[in-house]
XYZ file of C-alpha atoms in Angstrom:
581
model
C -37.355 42.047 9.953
C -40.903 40.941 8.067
C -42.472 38.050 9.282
C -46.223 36.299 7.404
C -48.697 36.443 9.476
C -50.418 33.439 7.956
C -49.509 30.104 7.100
C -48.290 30.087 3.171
C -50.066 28.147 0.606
C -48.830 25.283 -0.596
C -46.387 24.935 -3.236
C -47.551 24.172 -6.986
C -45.705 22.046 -9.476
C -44.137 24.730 -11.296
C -42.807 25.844 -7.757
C -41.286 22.592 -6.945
C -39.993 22.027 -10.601
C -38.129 25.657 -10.428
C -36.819 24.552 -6.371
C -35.617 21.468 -8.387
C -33.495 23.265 -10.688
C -32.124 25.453 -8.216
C -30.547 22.252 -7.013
C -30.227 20.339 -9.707
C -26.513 19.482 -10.495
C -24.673 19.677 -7.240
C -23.335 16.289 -7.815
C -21.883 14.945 -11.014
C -23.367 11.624 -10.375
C -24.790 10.720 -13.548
C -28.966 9.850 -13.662
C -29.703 6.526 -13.255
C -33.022 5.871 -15.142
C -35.079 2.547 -14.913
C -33.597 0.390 -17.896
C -35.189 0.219 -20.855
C -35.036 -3.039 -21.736
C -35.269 -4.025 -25.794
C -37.910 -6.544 -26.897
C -35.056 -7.578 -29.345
C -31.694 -6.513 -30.641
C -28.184 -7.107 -29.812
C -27.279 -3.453 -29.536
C -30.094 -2.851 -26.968
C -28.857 -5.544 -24.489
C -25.305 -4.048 -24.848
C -26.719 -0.877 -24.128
C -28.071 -1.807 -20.981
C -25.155 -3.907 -19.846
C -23.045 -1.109 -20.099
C -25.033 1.126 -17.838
C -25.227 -1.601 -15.452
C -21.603 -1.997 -15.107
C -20.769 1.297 -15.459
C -23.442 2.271 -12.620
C -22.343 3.124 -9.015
C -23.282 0.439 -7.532
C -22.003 -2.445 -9.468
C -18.711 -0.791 -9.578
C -18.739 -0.704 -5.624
C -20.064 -4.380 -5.707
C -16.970 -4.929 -8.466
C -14.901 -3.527 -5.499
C -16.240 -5.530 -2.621
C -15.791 -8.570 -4.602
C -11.617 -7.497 -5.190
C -11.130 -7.532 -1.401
C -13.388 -10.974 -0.629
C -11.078 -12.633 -3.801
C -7.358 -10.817 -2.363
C -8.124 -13.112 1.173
C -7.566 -16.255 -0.044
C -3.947 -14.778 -1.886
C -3.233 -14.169 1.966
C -4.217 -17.162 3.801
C -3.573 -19.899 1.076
C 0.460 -20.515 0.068
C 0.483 -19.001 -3.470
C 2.788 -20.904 -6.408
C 4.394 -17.850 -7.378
C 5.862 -16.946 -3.697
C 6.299 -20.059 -2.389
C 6.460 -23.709 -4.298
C 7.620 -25.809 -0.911
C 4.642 -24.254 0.972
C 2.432 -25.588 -1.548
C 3.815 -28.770 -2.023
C 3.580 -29.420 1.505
C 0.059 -28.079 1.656
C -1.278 -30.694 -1.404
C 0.832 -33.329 0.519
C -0.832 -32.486 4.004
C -4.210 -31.737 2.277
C -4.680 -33.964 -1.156
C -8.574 -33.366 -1.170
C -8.625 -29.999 -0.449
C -5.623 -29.545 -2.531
C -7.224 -30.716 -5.562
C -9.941 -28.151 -4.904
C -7.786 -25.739 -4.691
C -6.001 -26.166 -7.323
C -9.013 -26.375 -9.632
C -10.418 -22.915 -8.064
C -6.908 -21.298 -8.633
C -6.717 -20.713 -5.115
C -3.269 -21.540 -5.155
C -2.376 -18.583 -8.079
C -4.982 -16.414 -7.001
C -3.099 -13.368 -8.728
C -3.333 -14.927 -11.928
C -6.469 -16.540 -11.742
C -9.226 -16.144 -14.586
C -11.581 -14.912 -12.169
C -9.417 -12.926 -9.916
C -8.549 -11.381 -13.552
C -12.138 -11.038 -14.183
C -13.212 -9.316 -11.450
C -9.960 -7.007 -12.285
C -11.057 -6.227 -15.541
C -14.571 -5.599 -14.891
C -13.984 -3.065 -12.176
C -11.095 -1.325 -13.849
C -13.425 -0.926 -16.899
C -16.585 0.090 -14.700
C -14.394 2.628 -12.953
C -13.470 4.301 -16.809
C -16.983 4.607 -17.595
C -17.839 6.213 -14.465
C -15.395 8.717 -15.137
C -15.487 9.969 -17.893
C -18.827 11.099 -18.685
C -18.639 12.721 -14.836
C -15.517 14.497 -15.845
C -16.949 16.109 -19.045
C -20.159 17.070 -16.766
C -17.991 18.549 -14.548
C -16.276 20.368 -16.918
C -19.275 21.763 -18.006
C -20.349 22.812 -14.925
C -17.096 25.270 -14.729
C -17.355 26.198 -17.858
C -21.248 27.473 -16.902
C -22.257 29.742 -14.355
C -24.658 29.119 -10.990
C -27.888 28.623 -11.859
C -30.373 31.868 -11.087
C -32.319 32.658 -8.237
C -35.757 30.270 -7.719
C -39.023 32.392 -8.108
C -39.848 31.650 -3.902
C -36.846 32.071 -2.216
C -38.009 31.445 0.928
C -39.387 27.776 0.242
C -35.409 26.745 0.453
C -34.007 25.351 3.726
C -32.230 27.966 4.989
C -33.154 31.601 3.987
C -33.910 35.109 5.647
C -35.350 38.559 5.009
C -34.854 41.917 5.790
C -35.394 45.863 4.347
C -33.316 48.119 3.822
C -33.205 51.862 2.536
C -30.301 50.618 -0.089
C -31.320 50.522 -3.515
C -31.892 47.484 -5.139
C -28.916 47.421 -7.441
C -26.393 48.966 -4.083
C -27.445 45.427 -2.491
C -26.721 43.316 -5.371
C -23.609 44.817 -5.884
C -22.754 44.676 -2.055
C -23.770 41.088 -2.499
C -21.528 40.422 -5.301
C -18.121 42.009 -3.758
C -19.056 39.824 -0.490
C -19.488 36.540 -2.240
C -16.527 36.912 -4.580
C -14.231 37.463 -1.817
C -15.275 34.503 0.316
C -14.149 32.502 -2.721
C -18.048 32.017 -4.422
C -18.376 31.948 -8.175
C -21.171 34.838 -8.452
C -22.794 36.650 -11.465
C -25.784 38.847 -11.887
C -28.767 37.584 -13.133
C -32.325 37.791 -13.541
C -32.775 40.728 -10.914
C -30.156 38.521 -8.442
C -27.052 37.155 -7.244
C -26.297 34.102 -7.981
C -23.461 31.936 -6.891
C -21.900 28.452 -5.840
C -18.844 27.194 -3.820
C -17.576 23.859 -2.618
C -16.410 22.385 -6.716
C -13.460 20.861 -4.729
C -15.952 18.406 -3.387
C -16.909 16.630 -7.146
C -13.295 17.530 -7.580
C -12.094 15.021 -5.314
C -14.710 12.540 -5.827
C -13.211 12.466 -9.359
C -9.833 12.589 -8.096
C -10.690 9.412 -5.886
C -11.951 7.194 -9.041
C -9.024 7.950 -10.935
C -6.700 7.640 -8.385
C -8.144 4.177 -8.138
C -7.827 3.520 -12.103
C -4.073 4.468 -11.237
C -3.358 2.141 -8.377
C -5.059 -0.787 -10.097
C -2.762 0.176 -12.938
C 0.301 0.220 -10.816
C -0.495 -2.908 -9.297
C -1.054 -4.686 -12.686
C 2.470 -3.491 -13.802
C 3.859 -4.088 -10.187
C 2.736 -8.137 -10.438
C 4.006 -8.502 -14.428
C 7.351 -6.902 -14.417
C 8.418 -7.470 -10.589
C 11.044 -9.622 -9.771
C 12.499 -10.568 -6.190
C 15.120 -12.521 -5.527
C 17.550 -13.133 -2.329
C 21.149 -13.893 -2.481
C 23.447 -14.933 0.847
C 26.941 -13.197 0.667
C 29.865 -13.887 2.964
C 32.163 -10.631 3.760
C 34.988 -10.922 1.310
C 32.383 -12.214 -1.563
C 30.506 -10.355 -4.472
C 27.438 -10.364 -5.940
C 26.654 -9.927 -10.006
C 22.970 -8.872 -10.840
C 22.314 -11.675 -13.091
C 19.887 -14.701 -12.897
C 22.642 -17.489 -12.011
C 24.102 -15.467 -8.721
C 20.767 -15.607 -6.736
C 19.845 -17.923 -4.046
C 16.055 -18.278 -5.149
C 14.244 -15.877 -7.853
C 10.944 -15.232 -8.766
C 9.204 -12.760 -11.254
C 6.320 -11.205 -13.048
C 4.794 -13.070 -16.077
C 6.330 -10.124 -18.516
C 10.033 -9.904 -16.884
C 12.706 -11.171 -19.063
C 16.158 -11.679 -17.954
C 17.045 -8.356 -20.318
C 14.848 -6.308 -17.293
C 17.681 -7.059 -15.175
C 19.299 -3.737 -13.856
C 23.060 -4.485 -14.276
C 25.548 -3.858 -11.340
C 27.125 -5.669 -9.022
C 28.636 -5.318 -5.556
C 31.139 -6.796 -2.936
C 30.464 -7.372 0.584
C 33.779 -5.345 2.374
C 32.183 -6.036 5.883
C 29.291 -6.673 8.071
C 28.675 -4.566 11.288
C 26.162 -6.033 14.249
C 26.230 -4.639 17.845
C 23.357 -5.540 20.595
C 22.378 -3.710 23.493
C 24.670 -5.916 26.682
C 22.672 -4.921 29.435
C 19.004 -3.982 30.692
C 15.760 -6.104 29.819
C 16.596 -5.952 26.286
C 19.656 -7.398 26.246
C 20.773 -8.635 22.937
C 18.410 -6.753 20.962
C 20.391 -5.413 18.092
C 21.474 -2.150 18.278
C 23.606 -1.631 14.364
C 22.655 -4.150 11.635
C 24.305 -2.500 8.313
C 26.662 -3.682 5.561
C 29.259 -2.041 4.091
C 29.541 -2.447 0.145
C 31.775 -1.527 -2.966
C 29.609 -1.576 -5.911
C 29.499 -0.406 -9.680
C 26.346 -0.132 -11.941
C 27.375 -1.595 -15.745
C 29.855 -3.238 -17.196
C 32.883 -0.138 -16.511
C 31.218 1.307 -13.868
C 32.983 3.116 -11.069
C 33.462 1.684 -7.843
C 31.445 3.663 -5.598
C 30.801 2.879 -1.462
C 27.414 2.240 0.190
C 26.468 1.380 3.447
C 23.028 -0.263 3.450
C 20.879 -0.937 6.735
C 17.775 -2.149 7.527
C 15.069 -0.216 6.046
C 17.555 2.084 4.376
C 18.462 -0.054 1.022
C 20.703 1.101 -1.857
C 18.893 1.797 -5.068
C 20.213 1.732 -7.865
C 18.110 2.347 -10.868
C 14.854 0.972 -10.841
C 16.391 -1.940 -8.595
C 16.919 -1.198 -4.401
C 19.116 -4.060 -2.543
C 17.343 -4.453 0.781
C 19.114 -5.982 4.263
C 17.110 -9.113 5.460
C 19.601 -11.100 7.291
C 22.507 -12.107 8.839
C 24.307 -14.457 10.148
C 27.947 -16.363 10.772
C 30.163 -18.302 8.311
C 33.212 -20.104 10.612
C 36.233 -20.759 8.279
C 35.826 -24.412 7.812
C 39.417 -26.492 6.504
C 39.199 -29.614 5.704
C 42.684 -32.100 5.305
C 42.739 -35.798 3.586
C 45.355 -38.460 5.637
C 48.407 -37.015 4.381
C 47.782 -33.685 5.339
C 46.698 -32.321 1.793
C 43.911 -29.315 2.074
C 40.970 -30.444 0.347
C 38.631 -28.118 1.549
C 39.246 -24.507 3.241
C 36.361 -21.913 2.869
C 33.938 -19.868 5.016
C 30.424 -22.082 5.801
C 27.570 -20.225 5.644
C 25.453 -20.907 8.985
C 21.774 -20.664 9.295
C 20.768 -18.879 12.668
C 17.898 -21.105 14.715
C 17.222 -18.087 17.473
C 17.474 -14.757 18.327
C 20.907 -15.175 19.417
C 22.106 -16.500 16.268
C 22.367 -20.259 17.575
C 23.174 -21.318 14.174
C 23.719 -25.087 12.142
C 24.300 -26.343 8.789
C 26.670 -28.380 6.855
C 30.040 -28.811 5.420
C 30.255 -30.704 2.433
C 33.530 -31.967 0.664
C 32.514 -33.406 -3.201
C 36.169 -33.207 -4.262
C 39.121 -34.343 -3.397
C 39.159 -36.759 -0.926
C 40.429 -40.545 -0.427
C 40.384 -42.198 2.595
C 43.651 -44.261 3.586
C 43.065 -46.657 1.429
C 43.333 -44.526 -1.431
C 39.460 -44.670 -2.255
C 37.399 -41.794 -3.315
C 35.049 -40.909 -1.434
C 32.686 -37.746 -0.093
C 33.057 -36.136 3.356
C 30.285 -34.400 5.112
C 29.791 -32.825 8.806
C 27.340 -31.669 10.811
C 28.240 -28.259 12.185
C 26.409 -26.403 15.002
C 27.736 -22.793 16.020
C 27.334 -21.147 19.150
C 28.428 -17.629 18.973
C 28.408 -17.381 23.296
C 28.635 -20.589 24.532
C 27.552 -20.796 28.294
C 29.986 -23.655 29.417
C 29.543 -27.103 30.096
C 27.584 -25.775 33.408
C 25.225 -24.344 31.166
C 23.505 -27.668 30.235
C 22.681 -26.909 26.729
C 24.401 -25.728 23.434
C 22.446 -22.900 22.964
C 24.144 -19.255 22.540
C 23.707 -17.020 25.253
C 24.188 -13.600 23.481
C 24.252 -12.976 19.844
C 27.464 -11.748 19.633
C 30.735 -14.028 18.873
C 32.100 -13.402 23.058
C 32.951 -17.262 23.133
C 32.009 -19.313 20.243
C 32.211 -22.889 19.931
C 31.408 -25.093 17.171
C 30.030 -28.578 17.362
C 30.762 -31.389 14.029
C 29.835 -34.664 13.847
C 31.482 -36.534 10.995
C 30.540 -38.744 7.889
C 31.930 -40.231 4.663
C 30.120 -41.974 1.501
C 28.164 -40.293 -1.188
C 26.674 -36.974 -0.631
C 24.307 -37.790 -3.567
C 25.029 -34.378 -5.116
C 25.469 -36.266 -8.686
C 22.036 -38.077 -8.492
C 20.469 -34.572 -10.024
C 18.505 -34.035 -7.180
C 18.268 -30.801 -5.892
C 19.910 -30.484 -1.954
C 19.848 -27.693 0.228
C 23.703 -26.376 1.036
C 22.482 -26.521 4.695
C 21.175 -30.115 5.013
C 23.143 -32.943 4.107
C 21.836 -36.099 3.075
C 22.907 -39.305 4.770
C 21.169 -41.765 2.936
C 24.360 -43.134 1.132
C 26.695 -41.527 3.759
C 28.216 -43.519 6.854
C 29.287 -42.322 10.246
C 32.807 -41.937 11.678
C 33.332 -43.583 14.909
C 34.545 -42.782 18.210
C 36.767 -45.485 20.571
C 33.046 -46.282 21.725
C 31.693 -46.987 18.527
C 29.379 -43.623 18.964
C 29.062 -41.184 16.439
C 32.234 -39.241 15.808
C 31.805 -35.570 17.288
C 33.865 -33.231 19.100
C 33.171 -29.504 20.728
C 35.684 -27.161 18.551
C 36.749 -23.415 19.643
C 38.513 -20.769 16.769
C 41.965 -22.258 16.342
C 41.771 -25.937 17.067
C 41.512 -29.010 15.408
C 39.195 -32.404 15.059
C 41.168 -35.172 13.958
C 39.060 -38.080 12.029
C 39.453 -41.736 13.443
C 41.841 -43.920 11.738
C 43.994 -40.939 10.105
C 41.164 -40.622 7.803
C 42.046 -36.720 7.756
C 41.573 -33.645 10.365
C 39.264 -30.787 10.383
C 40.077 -27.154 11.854
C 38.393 -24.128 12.741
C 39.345 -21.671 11.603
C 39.908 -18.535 14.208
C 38.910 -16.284 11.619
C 34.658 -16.162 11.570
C 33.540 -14.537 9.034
C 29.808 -12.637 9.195
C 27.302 -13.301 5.924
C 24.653 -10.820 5.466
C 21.002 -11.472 3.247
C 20.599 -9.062 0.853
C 16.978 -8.882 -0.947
C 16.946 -7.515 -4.677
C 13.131 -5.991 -5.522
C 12.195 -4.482 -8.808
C 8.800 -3.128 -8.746
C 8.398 -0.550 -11.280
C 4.594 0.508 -10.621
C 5.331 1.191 -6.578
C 5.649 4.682 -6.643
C 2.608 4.931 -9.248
C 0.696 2.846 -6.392
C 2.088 5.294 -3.856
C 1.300 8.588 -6.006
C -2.199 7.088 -6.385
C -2.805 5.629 -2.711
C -2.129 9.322 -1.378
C -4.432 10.998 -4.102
C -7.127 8.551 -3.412
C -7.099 9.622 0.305
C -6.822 13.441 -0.446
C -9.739 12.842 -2.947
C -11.941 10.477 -0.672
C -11.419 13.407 2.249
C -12.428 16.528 -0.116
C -15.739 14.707 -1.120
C -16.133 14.053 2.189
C -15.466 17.494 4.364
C -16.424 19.755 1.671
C -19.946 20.673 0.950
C -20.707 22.542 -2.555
C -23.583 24.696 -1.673
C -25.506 27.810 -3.605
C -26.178 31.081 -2.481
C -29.134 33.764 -3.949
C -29.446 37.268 -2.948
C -32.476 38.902 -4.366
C -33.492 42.641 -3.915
C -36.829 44.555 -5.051
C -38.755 47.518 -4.053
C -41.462 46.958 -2.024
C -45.060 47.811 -1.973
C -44.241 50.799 0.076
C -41.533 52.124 -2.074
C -38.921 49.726 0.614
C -36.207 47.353 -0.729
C -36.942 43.888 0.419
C -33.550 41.592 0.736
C -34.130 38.105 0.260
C -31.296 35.646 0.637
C -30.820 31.830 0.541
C -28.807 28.936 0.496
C -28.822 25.289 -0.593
C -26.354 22.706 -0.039
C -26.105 19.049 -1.744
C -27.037 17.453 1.722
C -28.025 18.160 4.971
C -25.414 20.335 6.811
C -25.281 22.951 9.596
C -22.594 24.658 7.558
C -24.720 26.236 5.068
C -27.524 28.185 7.728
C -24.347 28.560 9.571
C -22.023 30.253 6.438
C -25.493 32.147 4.827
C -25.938 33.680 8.652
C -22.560 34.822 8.441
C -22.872 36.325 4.541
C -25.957 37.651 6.023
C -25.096 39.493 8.964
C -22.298 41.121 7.416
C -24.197 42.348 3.925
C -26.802 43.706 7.085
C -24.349 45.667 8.442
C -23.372 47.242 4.667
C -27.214 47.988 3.353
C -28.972 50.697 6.086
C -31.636 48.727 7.803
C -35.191 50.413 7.154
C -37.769 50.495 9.819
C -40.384 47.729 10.027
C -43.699 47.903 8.069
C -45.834 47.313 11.165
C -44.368 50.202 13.354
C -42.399 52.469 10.812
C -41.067 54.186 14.419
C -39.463 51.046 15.584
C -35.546 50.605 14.374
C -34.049 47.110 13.969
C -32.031 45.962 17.073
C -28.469 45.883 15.404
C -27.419 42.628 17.644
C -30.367 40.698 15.965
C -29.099 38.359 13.395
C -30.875 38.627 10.004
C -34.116 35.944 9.625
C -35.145 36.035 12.941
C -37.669 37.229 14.468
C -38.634 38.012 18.472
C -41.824 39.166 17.800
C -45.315 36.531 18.598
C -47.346 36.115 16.025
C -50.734 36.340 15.356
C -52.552 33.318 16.321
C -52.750 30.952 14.003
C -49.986 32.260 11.854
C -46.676 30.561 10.831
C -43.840 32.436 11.098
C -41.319 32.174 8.846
């Protein structure tokens, strides 16, 4: 190995300029030069706007300010998922509200500047793009750049001679690069070559997966739609606006976007565990359907459980709940049915403690032949604990001994007054209560089978033994989800090749020597600091060593080369006041 036994002098300009080139496009990063800002002109101001927002930096600072505007959408009831949140919240809050509302915080989504900020980056992130992607393809369209005139002024480098000739080395050199996977060439008197493109690769991968998932999400929030619709076992379900419970939708859906199918619910399975710590967790929630997709579709079966919906089209019918509907029937005085049908129950716990109400608009006069609207209170406990028990709270979710509690009224359910009622509440401002022998609300502890009659032969009420189970079904459309999945997974296969990978060059230059000699000279150079690329060029090194015959040292031409030495160093001391190199 050849060492300097003095210090080197130091570099001159046309040195560092020709080091420069040598590493000059490792990145696709475009230059950033100091703006050149126009005394005047229109078209110079727009020419320096668009390199600011098309700059790195502003497009990360477009970024930041995405995320800082999503966290009020989170914390803040938004209009367009919630309307009785938001009510409540301008009720509860009317100064804040107002504020709110004139910040969009309440429609964050839709907001102009949530929109702004959207536009901005998803522009910024185009212009970054493409002129990186046509320098890139440039770059693999070219070939490494050659050798620099000083090798041995790069970071990582070493030297040795060798009895090969000049042109055996660079040929060695050229077989050894190409099969660890380096683009080399001849050149100039040396090797030349680069590795590591996956690296700019995947930063380019990375932006444009981004462009796609703002993209998806855009489509995603116009076109979406999400509604829920409660079905009792026995009942169906038609895809259409007027079957769902509540509905809400992008700004672009039409009614037409509707997939068309419809289903029927044949029966709802639940089982939950009996025994151990987790007693009544459920064990099976899943719903067996018949369904069809158009208008003479086929009647096809589907089970669907939680987390596993059925999809059909571009629409998948989720299962979000569940709970029981007792068979409520309802007779006037003279023992006329005015009322028999399964009550939907709301569950208050996790063991389906459940209440709501049973309303009777039609149908009914009281003895003295006068119209009039019945309504009851009904409370449902699926595994009652007894009267010992102290409370009317279930004690397992499953129906082992249900019992259901009504307590009775008569007047005007106010359903014609055009205001909106929940099915589950019943308002009692017009209504009047049935009383007992103590003048105490009417009320009475039912189990499957028997029956409450009302005071004064005003009617009877039975339940039912038949208790039917309701299941929640969730209908999503969101057509840019798997466009937000496809580019959530590139953007993380992107973000970890520009990470891991390094794109580094290698030279290998070989000349004769004073002394008639061949003098190797080989290098690296990597876009960043990195103990891969002394590491990787040691390892090119030592094995192009082993191919060229080593030639003894200038200093003692008896002395051989110690083949465990790795190529560049050197265990010799030098002179005094020389650098080694």
């Amino acid at each position: 190995m050849s060492k300097t036994t003095a210090s080197d002098p130091a570099p001159s300009a046309a040195e560092n300029q020709d080091l420069g080139e040598a590493g000059a496009q490792l990145s696709t990063a475009p230059t950033e030069d100091p703006p050149n800002l126009p005394s005047l002109g229109v078209i110079g101001w727009a020419r320096w706007f668009w390199r600011q927002l098309t700059s790195m930096r502003v497009a990360l600072l477009l970024l930041l300010l995405l995320s800082l505007g999503a966290i009020p959408g989170s914390l803040i009831p938004q209009s367009g998922q919630d309307e009785t949140k938001v009510a409540d919240f301008r009720k509860n809050n009317p100064t804040l509200g107002d504020v709110y509302d004139k910040l969009g915080l309440f429609h964050v989504y839709s907001s102009v500047w949530f929109s702004a900020i959207y536009i901005l980056l998803f522009v910024s992130l185009i212009g970054c793009i493409v002129p990186r992607t046509w320098q890139f393809v440039g770059q693999l369209r070219g070939l490494p750049p050659g050798a620099p005139k000083r090798l041995t002024r790069l970071p990582a480098h070493t030297t040795w001679r060798t009895t090969a000739e000049p042109e055996q080395v660079h040929t060695a050199a050229l077989a050894l690069l190409k099969k660890r996977r380096f683009r080399a060439h001849l050149t100039g008197g040396s090797v030349a070559a680069e590795k590591g493109y996956l690296r700019e690769l995947g930063n380019l991968l990375f932006h444009v997966a981004l462009i796609v998932m703002l993209v998806a999400f855009a489509w995603g929030q116009l076109y979406k739609s999400e509604g829920n619709k409660l079905v009792v076992e026995g009942d169906g379900f038609s895809n259409t606006l007027t079957q769902y419970d509540d509905f809400k939708s992008g700004n672009l859906f039409t009614a037409d976007d509707l997939v068309p199918f419809s289903f029927n619910l044949k029966k709802f399975t639940g089982t939950y565990e009996r025994t151990g710590p987790n007693k009544g967790t459920p064990r099976t929630y899943q719903a067996a359907l018949d369904y069809s997709t158009g208008p003479y579709g086929k009647d096809r079966k589907a089970t669907v459980k939680v987390n596993h919906p059925l999809e059909i089209g571009d629409s998948k019918v989720y299962l979000v709940s569940h709970g029981y509907a007792p068979v409520i029937t309802v007779r006037d005085g003279k023992g006329k049915v005015i009322y028999d049908s399964a009550v939907p129950l709301l569950p208050l716990d996790a063991n389906v403690t459940s209440s709501g109400a049973v309303k009777v608009l039609d149908g009914y006069r009281d003895p003295q032949g006068k119209k009039e609207q019945l309504g009851f209170n009904a409370f449902l406990v699926p595994t009652f604990g007894g009267a010992a028990s102290g409370t009317m709270l279930s004690q397992f979710p499953a129906l082992d001994s249900p019992v259901l509690a009504l307590s009775a009224y008569h007047g005007d359910l106010g359903a014609d007054s055009g205001i909106p009622q929940s099915v589950y509440q019943m308002d009692k401002t017009n209504m009047k209560e049935f009383k007992d022998s103590k003048g105490k609300l009417f009320k009475k502890l039912l189990r499957p089978g028997e029956t409450m009659k009302l005071p004064n032969g005003a009617g009877s009420v039975t339940f039912g033994k038949d208790i039917k189970e309701w299941a929640g079904f969730q209908v999503v459309q969101a057509p840019g989800s798997g466009w937000a999945l496809g580019g959530s997974i590139a953007a993380i296969g992107g973000l970890a090749a520009s990470l891991f990978i390094q794109r580094r060059r290698v030279w290998v230059r070989a000349v004769k020597g004073a002394d008639g000699v061949t003098v190797v000279e080989m290098a690296g150079l990597g876009r960043s600091e990195s103990a891969k690329v002394p590491e990787e060029l040691g390892d090119l090194a030592g094995i192009l060593y082993d191919e060229t015959p080593a030639a003894p040292g200038p200093d003692d031409p008896a002395d051989s080369p110690d083949p465990d030495q790795e190529p560049g160093t050197d265990t010799s001391v030098p002179a005094e006041g020389a650098e080694k190199q």
